Short mmCIF file of C-alpha atoms and ligand atoms in Angstrom, two decimals:
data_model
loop_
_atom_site.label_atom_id
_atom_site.label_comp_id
_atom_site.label_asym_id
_atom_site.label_seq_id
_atom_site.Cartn_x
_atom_site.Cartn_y
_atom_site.Cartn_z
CA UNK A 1 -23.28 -9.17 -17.40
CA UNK A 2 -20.96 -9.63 -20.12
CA UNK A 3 -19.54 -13.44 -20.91
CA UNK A 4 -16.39 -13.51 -21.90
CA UNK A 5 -13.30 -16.21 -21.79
CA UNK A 6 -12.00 -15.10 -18.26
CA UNK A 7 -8.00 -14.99 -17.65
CA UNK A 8 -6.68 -17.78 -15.30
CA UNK A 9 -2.91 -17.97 -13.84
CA UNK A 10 -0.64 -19.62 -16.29
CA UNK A 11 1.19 -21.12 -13.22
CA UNK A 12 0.39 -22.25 -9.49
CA UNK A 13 3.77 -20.13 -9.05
CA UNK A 14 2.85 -17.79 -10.67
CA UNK A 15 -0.40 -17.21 -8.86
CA UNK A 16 1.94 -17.68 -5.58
CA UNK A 17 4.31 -14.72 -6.41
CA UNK A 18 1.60 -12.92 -7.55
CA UNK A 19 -0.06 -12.67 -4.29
CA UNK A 20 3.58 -12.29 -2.68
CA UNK A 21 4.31 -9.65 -4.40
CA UNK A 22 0.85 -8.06 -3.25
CA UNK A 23 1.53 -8.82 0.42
CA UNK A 24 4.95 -7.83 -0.02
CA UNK A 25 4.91 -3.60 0.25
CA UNK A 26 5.68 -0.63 1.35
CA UNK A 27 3.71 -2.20 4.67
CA UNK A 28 6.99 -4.51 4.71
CA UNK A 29 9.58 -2.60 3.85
CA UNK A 30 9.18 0.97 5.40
CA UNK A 31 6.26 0.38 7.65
CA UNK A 32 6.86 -2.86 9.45
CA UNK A 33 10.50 -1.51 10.66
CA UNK A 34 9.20 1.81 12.23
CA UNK A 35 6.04 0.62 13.97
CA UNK A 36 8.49 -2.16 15.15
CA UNK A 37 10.26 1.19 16.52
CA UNK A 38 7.39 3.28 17.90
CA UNK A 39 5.65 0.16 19.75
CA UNK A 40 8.60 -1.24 21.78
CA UNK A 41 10.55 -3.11 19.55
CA UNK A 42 10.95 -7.07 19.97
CA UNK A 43 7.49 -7.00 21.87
CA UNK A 44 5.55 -5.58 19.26
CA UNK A 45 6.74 -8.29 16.73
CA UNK A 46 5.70 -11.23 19.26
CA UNK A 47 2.29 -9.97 19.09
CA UNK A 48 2.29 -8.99 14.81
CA UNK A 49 3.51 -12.69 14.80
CA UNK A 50 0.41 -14.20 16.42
CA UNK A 51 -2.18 -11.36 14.78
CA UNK A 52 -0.30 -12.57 11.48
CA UNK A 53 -0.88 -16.36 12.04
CA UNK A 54 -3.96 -16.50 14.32
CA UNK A 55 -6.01 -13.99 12.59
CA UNK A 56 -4.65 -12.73 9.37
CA UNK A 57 -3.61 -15.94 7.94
CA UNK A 58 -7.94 -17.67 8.33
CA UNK A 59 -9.05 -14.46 6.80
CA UNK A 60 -6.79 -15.04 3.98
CA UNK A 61 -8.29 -18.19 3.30
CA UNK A 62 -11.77 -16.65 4.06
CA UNK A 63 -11.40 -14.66 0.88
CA UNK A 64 -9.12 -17.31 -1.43
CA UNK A 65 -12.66 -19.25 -0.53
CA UNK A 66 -14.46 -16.66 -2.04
CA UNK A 67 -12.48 -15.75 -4.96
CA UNK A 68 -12.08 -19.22 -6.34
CA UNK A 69 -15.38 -20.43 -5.60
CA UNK A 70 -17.52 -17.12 -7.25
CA UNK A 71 -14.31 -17.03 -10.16
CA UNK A 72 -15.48 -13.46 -10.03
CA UNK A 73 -14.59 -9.61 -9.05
CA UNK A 74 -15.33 -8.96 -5.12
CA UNK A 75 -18.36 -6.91 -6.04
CA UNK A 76 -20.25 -9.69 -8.11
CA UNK A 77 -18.43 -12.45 -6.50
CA UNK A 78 -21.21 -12.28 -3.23
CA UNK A 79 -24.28 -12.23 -5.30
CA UNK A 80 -22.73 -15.40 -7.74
CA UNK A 81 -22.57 -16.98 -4.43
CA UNK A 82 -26.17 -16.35 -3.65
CA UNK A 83 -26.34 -13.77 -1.20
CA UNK A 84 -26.83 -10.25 -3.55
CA UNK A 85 -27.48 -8.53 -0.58
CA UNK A 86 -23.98 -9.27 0.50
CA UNK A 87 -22.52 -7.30 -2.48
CA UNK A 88 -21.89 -4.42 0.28
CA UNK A 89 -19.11 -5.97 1.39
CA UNK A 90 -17.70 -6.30 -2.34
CA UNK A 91 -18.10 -3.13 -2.55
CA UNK A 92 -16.49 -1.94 0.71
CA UNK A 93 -13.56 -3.73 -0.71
CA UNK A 94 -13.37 -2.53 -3.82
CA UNK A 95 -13.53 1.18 -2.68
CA UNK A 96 -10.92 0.57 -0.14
CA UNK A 97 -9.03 -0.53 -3.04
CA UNK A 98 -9.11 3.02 -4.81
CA UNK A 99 -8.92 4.56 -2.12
CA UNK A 100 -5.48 2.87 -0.64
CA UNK A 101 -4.01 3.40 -3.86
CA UNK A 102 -4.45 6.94 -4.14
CA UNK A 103 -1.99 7.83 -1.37
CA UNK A 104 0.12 4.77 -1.64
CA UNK A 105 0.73 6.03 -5.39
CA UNK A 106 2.12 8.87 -3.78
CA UNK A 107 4.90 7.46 -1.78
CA UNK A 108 5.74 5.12 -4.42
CA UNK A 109 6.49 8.49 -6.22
CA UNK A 110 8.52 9.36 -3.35
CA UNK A 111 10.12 6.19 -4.10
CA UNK A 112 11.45 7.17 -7.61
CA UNK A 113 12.65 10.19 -6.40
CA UNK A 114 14.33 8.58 -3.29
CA UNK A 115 16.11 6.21 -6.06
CA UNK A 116 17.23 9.50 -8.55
CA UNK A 117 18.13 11.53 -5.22
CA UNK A 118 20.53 8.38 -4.02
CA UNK A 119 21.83 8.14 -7.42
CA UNK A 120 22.81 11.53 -7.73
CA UNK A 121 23.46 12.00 -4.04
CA UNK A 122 21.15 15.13 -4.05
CA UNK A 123 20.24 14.47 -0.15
CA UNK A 124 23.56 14.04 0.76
CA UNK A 125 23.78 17.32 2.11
CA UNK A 126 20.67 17.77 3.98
CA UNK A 127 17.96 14.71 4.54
CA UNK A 128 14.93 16.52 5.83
CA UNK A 129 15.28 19.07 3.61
CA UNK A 130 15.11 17.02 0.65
CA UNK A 131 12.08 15.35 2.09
CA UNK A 132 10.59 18.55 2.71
CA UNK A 133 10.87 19.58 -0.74
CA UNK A 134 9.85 16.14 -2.55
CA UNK A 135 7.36 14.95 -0.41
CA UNK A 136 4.66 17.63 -1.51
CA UNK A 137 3.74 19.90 -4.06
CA UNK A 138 3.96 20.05 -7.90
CA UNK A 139 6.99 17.70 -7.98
CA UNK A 140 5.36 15.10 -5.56
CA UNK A 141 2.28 15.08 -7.91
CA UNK A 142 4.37 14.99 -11.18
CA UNK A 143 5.95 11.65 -9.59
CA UNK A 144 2.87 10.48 -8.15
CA UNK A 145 1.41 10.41 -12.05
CA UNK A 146 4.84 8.05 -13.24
CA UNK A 147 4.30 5.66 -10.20
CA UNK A 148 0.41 5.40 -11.32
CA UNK A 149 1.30 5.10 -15.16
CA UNK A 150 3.82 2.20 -14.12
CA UNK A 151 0.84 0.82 -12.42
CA UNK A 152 -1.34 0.92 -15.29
CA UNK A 153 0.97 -0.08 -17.96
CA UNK A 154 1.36 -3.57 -16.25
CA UNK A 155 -2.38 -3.93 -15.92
CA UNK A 156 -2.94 -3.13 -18.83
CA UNK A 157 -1.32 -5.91 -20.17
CA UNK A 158 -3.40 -8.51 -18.25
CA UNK A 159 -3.24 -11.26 -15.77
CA UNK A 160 -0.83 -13.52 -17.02
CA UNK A 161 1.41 -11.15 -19.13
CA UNK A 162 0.97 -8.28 -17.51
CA UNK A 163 1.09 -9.38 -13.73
CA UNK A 164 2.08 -12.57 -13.42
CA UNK A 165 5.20 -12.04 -16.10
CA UNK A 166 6.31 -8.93 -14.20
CA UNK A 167 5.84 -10.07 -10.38
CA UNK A 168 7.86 -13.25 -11.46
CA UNK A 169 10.86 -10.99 -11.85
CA UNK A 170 9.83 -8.26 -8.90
CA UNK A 171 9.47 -11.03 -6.02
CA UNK A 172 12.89 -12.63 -6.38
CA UNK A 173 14.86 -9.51 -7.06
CA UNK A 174 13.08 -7.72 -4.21
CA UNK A 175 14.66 -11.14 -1.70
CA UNK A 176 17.73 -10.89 -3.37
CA UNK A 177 18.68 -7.30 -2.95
CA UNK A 178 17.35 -7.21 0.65
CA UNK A 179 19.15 -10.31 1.55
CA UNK A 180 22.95 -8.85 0.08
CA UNK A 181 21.91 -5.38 2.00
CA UNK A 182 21.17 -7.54 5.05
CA UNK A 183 24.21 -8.89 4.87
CA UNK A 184 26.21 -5.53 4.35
CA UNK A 185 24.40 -4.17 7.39
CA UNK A 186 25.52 -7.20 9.59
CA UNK A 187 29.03 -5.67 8.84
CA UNK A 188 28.49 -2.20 10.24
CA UNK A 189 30.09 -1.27 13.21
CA UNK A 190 27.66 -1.00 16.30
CA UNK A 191 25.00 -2.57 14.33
CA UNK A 192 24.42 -5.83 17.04
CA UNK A 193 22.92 -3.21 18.77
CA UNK A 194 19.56 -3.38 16.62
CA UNK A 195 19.95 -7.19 16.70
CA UNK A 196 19.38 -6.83 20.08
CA UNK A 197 16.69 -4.68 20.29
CA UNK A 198 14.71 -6.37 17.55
CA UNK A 199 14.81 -10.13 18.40
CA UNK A 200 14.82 -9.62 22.74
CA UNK A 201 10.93 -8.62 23.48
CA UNK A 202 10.33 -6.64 26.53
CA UNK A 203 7.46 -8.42 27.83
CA UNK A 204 6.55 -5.84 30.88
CA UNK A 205 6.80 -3.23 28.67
CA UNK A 206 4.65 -5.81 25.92
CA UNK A 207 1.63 -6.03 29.00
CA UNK A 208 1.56 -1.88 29.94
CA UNK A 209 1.17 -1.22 25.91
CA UNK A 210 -0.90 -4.28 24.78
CA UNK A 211 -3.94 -1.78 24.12
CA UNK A 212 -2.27 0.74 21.63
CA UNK A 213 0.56 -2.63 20.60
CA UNK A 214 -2.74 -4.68 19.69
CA UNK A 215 -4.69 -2.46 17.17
CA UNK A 216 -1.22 -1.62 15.60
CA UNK A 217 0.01 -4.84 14.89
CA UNK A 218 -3.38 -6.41 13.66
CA UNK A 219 -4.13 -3.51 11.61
CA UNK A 220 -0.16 -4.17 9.97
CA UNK A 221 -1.22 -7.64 9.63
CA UNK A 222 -4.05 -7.01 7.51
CA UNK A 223 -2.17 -4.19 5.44
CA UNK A 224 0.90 -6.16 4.73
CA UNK A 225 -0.87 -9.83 3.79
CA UNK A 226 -3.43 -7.33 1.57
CA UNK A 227 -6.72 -8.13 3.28
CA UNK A 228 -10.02 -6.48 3.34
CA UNK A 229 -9.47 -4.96 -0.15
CA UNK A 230 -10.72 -7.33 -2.09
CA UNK A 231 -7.25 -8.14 -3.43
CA UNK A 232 -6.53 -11.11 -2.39
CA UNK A 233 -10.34 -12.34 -3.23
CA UNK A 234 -9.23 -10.84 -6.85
CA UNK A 235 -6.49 -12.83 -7.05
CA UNK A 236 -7.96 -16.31 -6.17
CA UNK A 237 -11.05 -15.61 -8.49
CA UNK A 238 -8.31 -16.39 -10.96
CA UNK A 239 -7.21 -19.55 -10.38
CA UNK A 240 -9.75 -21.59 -11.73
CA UNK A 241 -7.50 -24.88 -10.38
CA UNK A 242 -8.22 -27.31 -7.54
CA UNK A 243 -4.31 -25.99 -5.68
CA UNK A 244 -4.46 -25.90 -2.05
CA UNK A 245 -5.32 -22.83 -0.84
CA UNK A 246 -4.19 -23.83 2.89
CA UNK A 247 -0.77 -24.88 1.17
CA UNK A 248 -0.59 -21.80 -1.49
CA UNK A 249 -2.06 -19.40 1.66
CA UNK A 250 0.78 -20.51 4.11
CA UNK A 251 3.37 -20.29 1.54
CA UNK A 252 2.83 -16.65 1.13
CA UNK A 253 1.83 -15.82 4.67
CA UNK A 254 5.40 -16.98 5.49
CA UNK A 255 7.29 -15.38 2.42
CA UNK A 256 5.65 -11.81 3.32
CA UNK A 257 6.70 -12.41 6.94
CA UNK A 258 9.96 -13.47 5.72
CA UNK A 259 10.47 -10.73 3.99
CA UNK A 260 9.28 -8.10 6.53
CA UNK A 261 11.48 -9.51 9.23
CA UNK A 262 14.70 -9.66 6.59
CA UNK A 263 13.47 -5.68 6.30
CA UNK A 264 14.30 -5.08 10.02
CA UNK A 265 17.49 -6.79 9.78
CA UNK A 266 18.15 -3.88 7.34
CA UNK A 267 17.46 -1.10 9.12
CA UNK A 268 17.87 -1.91 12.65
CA UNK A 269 21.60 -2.92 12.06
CA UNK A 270 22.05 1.02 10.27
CA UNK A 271 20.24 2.84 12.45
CA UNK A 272 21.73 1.73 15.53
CA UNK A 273 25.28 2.43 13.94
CA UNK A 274 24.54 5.92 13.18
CA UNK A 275 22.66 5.82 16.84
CA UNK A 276 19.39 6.80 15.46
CA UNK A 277 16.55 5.91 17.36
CA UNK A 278 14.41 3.85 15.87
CA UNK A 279 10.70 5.16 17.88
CA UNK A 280 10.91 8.55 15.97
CA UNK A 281 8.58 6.51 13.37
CA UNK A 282 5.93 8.75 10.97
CA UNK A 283 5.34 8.58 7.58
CA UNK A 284 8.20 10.76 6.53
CA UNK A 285 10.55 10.03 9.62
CA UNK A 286 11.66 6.74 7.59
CA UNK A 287 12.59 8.25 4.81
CA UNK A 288 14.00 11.30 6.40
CA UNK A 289 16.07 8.87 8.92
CA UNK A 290 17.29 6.11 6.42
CA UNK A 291 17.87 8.56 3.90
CA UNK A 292 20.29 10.31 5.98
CA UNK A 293 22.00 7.25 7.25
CA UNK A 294 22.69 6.52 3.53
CA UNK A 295 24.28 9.97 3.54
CA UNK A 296 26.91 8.90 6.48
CA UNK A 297 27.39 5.67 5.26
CA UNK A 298 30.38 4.56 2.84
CA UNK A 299 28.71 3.87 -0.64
CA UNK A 300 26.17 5.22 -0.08
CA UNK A 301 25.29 5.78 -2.88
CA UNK A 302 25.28 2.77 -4.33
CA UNK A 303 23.99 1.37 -1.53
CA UNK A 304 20.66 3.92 -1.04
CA UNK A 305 20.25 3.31 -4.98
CA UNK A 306 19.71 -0.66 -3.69
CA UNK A 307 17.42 -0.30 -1.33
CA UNK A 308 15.15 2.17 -2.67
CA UNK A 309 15.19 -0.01 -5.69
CA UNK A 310 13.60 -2.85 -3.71
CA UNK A 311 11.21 -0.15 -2.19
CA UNK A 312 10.42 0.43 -5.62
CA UNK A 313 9.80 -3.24 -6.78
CA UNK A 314 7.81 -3.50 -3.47
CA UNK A 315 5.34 -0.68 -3.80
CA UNK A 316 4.91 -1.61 -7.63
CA UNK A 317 4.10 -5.36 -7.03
CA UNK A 318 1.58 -3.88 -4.85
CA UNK A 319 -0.33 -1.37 -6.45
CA UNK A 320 -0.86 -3.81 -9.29
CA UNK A 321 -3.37 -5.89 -7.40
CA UNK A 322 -4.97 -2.87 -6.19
CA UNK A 323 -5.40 -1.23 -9.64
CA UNK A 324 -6.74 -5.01 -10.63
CA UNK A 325 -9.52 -5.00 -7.76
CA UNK A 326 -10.98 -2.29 -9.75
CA UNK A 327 -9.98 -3.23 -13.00
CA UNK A 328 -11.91 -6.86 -12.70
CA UNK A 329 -14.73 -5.80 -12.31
CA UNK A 330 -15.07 -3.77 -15.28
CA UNK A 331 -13.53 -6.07 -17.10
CA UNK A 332 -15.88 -8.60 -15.83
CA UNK A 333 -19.17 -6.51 -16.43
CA UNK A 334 -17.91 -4.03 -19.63
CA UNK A 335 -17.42 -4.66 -22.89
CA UNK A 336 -14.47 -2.33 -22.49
CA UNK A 337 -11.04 -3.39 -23.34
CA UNK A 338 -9.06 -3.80 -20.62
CA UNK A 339 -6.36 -1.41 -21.44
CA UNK A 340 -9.36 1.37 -21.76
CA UNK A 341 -10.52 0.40 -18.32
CA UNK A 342 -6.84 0.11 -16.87
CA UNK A 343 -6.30 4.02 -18.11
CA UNK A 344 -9.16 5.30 -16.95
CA UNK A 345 -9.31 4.19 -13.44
CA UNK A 346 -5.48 5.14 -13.23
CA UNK A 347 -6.29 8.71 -14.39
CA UNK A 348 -9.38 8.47 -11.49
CA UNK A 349 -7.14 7.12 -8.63
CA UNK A 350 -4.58 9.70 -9.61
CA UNK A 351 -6.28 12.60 -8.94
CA UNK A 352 -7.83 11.27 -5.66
CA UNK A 353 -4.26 11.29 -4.84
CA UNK A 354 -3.48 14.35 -5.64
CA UNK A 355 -4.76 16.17 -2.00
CA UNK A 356 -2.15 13.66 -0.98
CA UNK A 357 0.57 14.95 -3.18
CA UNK A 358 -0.10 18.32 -1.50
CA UNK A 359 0.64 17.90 2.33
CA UNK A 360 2.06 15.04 4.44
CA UNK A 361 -0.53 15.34 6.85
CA UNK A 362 -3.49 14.69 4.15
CA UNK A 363 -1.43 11.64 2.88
CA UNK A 364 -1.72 10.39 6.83
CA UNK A 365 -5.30 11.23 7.32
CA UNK A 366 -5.89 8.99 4.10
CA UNK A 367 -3.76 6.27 5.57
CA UNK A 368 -5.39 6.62 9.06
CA UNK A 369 -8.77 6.76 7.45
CA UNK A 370 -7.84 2.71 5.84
CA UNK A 371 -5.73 1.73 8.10
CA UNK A 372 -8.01 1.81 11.02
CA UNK A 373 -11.38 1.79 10.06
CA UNK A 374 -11.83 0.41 6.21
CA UNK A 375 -9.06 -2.35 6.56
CA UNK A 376 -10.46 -4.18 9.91
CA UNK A 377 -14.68 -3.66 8.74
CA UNK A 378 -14.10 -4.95 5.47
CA UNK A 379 -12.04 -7.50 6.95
CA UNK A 380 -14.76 -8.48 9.67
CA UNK A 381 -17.68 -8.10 7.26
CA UNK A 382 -16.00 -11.11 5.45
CA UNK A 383 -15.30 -13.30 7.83
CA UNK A 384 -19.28 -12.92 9.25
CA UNK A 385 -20.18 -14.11 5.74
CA UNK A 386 -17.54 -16.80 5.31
CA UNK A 387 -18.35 -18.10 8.66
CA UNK A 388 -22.05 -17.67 9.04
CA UNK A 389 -23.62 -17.09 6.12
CA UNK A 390 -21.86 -19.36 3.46
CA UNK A 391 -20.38 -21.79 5.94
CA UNK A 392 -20.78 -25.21 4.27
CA UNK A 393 -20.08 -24.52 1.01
CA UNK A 394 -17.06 -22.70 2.44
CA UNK A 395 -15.93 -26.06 4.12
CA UNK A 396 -16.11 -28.02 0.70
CA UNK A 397 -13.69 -25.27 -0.75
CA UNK A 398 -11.12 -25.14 1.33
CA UNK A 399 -10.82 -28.70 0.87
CA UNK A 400 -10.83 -28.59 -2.39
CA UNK A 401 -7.91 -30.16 -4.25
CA UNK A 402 -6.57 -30.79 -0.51
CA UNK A 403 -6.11 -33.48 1.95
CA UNK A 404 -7.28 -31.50 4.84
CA UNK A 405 -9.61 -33.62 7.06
CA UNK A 406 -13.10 -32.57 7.29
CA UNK A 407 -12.32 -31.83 11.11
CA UNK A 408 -9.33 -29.65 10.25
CA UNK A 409 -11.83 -27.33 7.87
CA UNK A 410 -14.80 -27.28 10.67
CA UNK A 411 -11.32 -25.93 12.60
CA UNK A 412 -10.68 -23.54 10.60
CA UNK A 413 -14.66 -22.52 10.23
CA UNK A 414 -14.94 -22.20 14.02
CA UNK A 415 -12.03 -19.81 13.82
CA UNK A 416 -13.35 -17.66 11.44
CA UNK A 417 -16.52 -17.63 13.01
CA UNK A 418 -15.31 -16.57 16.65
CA UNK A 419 -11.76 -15.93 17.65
CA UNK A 420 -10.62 -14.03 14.48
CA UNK A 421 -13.87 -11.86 14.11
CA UNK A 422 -13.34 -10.91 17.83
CA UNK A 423 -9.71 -10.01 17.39
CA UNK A 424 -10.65 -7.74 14.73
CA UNK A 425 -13.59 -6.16 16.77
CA UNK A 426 -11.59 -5.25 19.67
CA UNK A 427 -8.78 -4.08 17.09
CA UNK A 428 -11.82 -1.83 15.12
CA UNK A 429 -12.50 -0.09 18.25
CA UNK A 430 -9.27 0.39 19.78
CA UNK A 431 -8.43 1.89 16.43
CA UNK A 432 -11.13 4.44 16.18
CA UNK A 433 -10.39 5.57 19.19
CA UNK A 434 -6.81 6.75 18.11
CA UNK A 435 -8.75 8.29 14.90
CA UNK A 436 -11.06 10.18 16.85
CA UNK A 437 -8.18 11.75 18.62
N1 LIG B 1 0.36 -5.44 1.35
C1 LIG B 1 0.84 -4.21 0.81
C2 LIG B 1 1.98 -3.68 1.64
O1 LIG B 1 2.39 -4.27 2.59
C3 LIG B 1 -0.21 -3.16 0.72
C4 LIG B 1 -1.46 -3.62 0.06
C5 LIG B 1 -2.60 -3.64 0.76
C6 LIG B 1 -1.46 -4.07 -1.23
C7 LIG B 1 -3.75 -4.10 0.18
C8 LIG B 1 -2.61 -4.55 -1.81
C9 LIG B 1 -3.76 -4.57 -1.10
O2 LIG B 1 2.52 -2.66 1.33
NA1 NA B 2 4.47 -5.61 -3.36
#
């Protein structure tokens, strides 16, 4: 293993909107709103709500545990730690980490497009069409390659200038422009409409659906706060500090719901205007759907130019931390420079993509693939290991440069080690099944 000076966050907040801007994605922004749509609506954001707080929020501390304690990259991080044969999970991580990032590369090239078409109103005149024709082929994997070399020029660059300096400016531009289109969108005629439907659960219709509502919103819980890919482990192995990880953990668990919720008061508002229905979810439905309510909408140009913009910002802030999974640990075991490494592993991830960039339906076998069966074993692996194998020392972290009672950490252990890891077990299985079909 190579020695060398390893990069720390300049700033607490800086580490903060670092890992906001992870959490904060595509998973926010375009996903969140349409599952909200396909599962029921207000029901299936009581039970995100709880899967967010009850069971996504300990495993986030499970890895910021991990990640400050080994000051490594997931892979290494187990055996520094003293469990080598542990490194399986690392590496479960880490893959998961290429692997998300090929496909999500390719929406984020979607993204661009989506911003040049609103610009130059080019879907004005036909919305599906224009998905049909950017969403795969040559074009899709042209775009796919500037979304992934935006990607690696940040990382490139390093931890503190590279993504701390850039998320610093993504995070509060990305609140910002949602919050003034939230506000536009509470002026649209019919809009209450998708007030309505978003913030009054159905609870009957919450019981008949709990087993396909469950895995869905668990599975969203662990995609949008950026678990079980090693990111957020990545992230923490960089502070170095003695912050509070409960305190810093919260604070972002909340901002990242914050921001998914302001997300819905987006698009609910505009598609119940236009009388869209919100259930005819799908990967390209969102873009198809909001796309064309742009079209109808007065300014809508300016206004589609906005919010793809913010997609943008989102997707970007993202697939920064997942390049840097990677990226750490070469940089932590090479002698490579880090802008070599950066480059190379973007030029790898891209053409993983690429089957992606060639049919919709590849793109959602890919996300199926992580969404339901990487995300939640990864995810459970690491709370087993947290909880049972590395449990004391665990305890003495998360206290760490705390107040948190002894009690309130043995709390917190006990969760990890039963009620979370069964969550995600019934969630693993109830998601394969939908795979297998
Ligand atoms: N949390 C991101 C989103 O909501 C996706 C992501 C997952 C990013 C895992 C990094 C790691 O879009
Ligand atoms: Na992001």
């Amino acid at each position: 293993m190579v020695q060398q000076q390893r990069e720390t966050w300049a700033t607490r907040l800086g580490f903060i909107l670092a890992a906001v801007g992870s959490a904060v994605g595509l998973g926010n922004v375009w996903q969140f709103p349409f599952q909200t749509g396909a599962n029921g609506g207000a029901a299936f954001i009581v039970v995100y709500l709880l899967a967010v707080f009850l069971i996504g929020f300990p495993a986030m501390l499970s890895e910021f545990v991990i990640g400050r304690r080994a000051e490594r990259n997931p892979i290494d991080a187990f055996a520094r730690l003293g469990h080598r044969n542990w490194k399986v999970v690392g590496v479960l991580g880490t893959v998961s980490a290429f692997w998300i990032l090929s496909f999500y590369s390719v929406v984020g090239g979607w993204v661009i497009r989506y911003v040049l078409g609103s610009a130059t109103g080019a879907y004005f005149s036909g919305s599906e069409a224009y998905f049909g024709a950017i969403a795969a082929g040559p074009e899709a994997v042209g775009f796919h390659a500037v979304f992934m070399a935006l990607t690696v020029g940040v990382v490139a660059f390093g931890v503190t200038d590279g993504i701390e300096r850039s998320t610093k400016l993504m995070v509060p531009s990305i609140v910002l422009l949602l919050g003034g289109l939230a506000v536009w969108a509470g002026t649209l005629p019919g809009g209450a409409a998708g007030y309505a439907y978003y913030l009054s659960p159905d609870i009957d219709a919450l019981v008949s659906n709990l087993g396909s509502i469950l895995p869905a919103a668990v599975g969203q819980a662990f995609f949008t706060l950026s678990l079980g890919m090693g990111a957020m482990i990545t992230y923490a192995s960089y502070l170095g500090r003695d912050d509070s990880l409960p305190t810093d953990g919260g604070t972002i668990v909340i901002l990242n719901t914050f921001v998914g919720l302001l997300a819905g008061l987006v698009v609910f508002p505009i598609l119940f205007s236009l009388g869209i229905d919100p259930g005819s979810g799908g990967l390209g439905a969102a873009f198809i759907t909001l796309a064309g309510a742009f079209a109808q909408l007065p300014a809508g140009r300016l206004l589609g130019v906005a919010f793809f913009v913010v997609l943008l910002l989102a997707a970007l802030s993202s697939a920064i931390s997942l390049l840097e999974v990677v990226t750490s640990y070469l940089v932590d075991n090479t002698d490579r420079s880090r802008r070599s490494i950066a480059v190379a592993l973007g030029l790898g991830i891209f053409l993983l993509g690429v089957p992606s960039a060639f049919g919709v339906p590849i793109l959602a076998w890919y996300n199926a693939v992580a969404y339901n069966l990487l995300l939640p074993l990864s995810v459970l692996a690491l709370l087993l290991f947290v909880g049972w194998v590395d449990a004391g020392d665990a305890v003495a972290e998360l206290r760490r440069g705390t107040g948190l009672s002894e009690s309130g950490a043995v709390a917190w252990l006990w969760f990890v080690r039963t009620v979370v890891p069964l969550g995600v077990l019934v969630t693993l299985l109830l998601g394969l099944q939908s795979l297998a079909v």
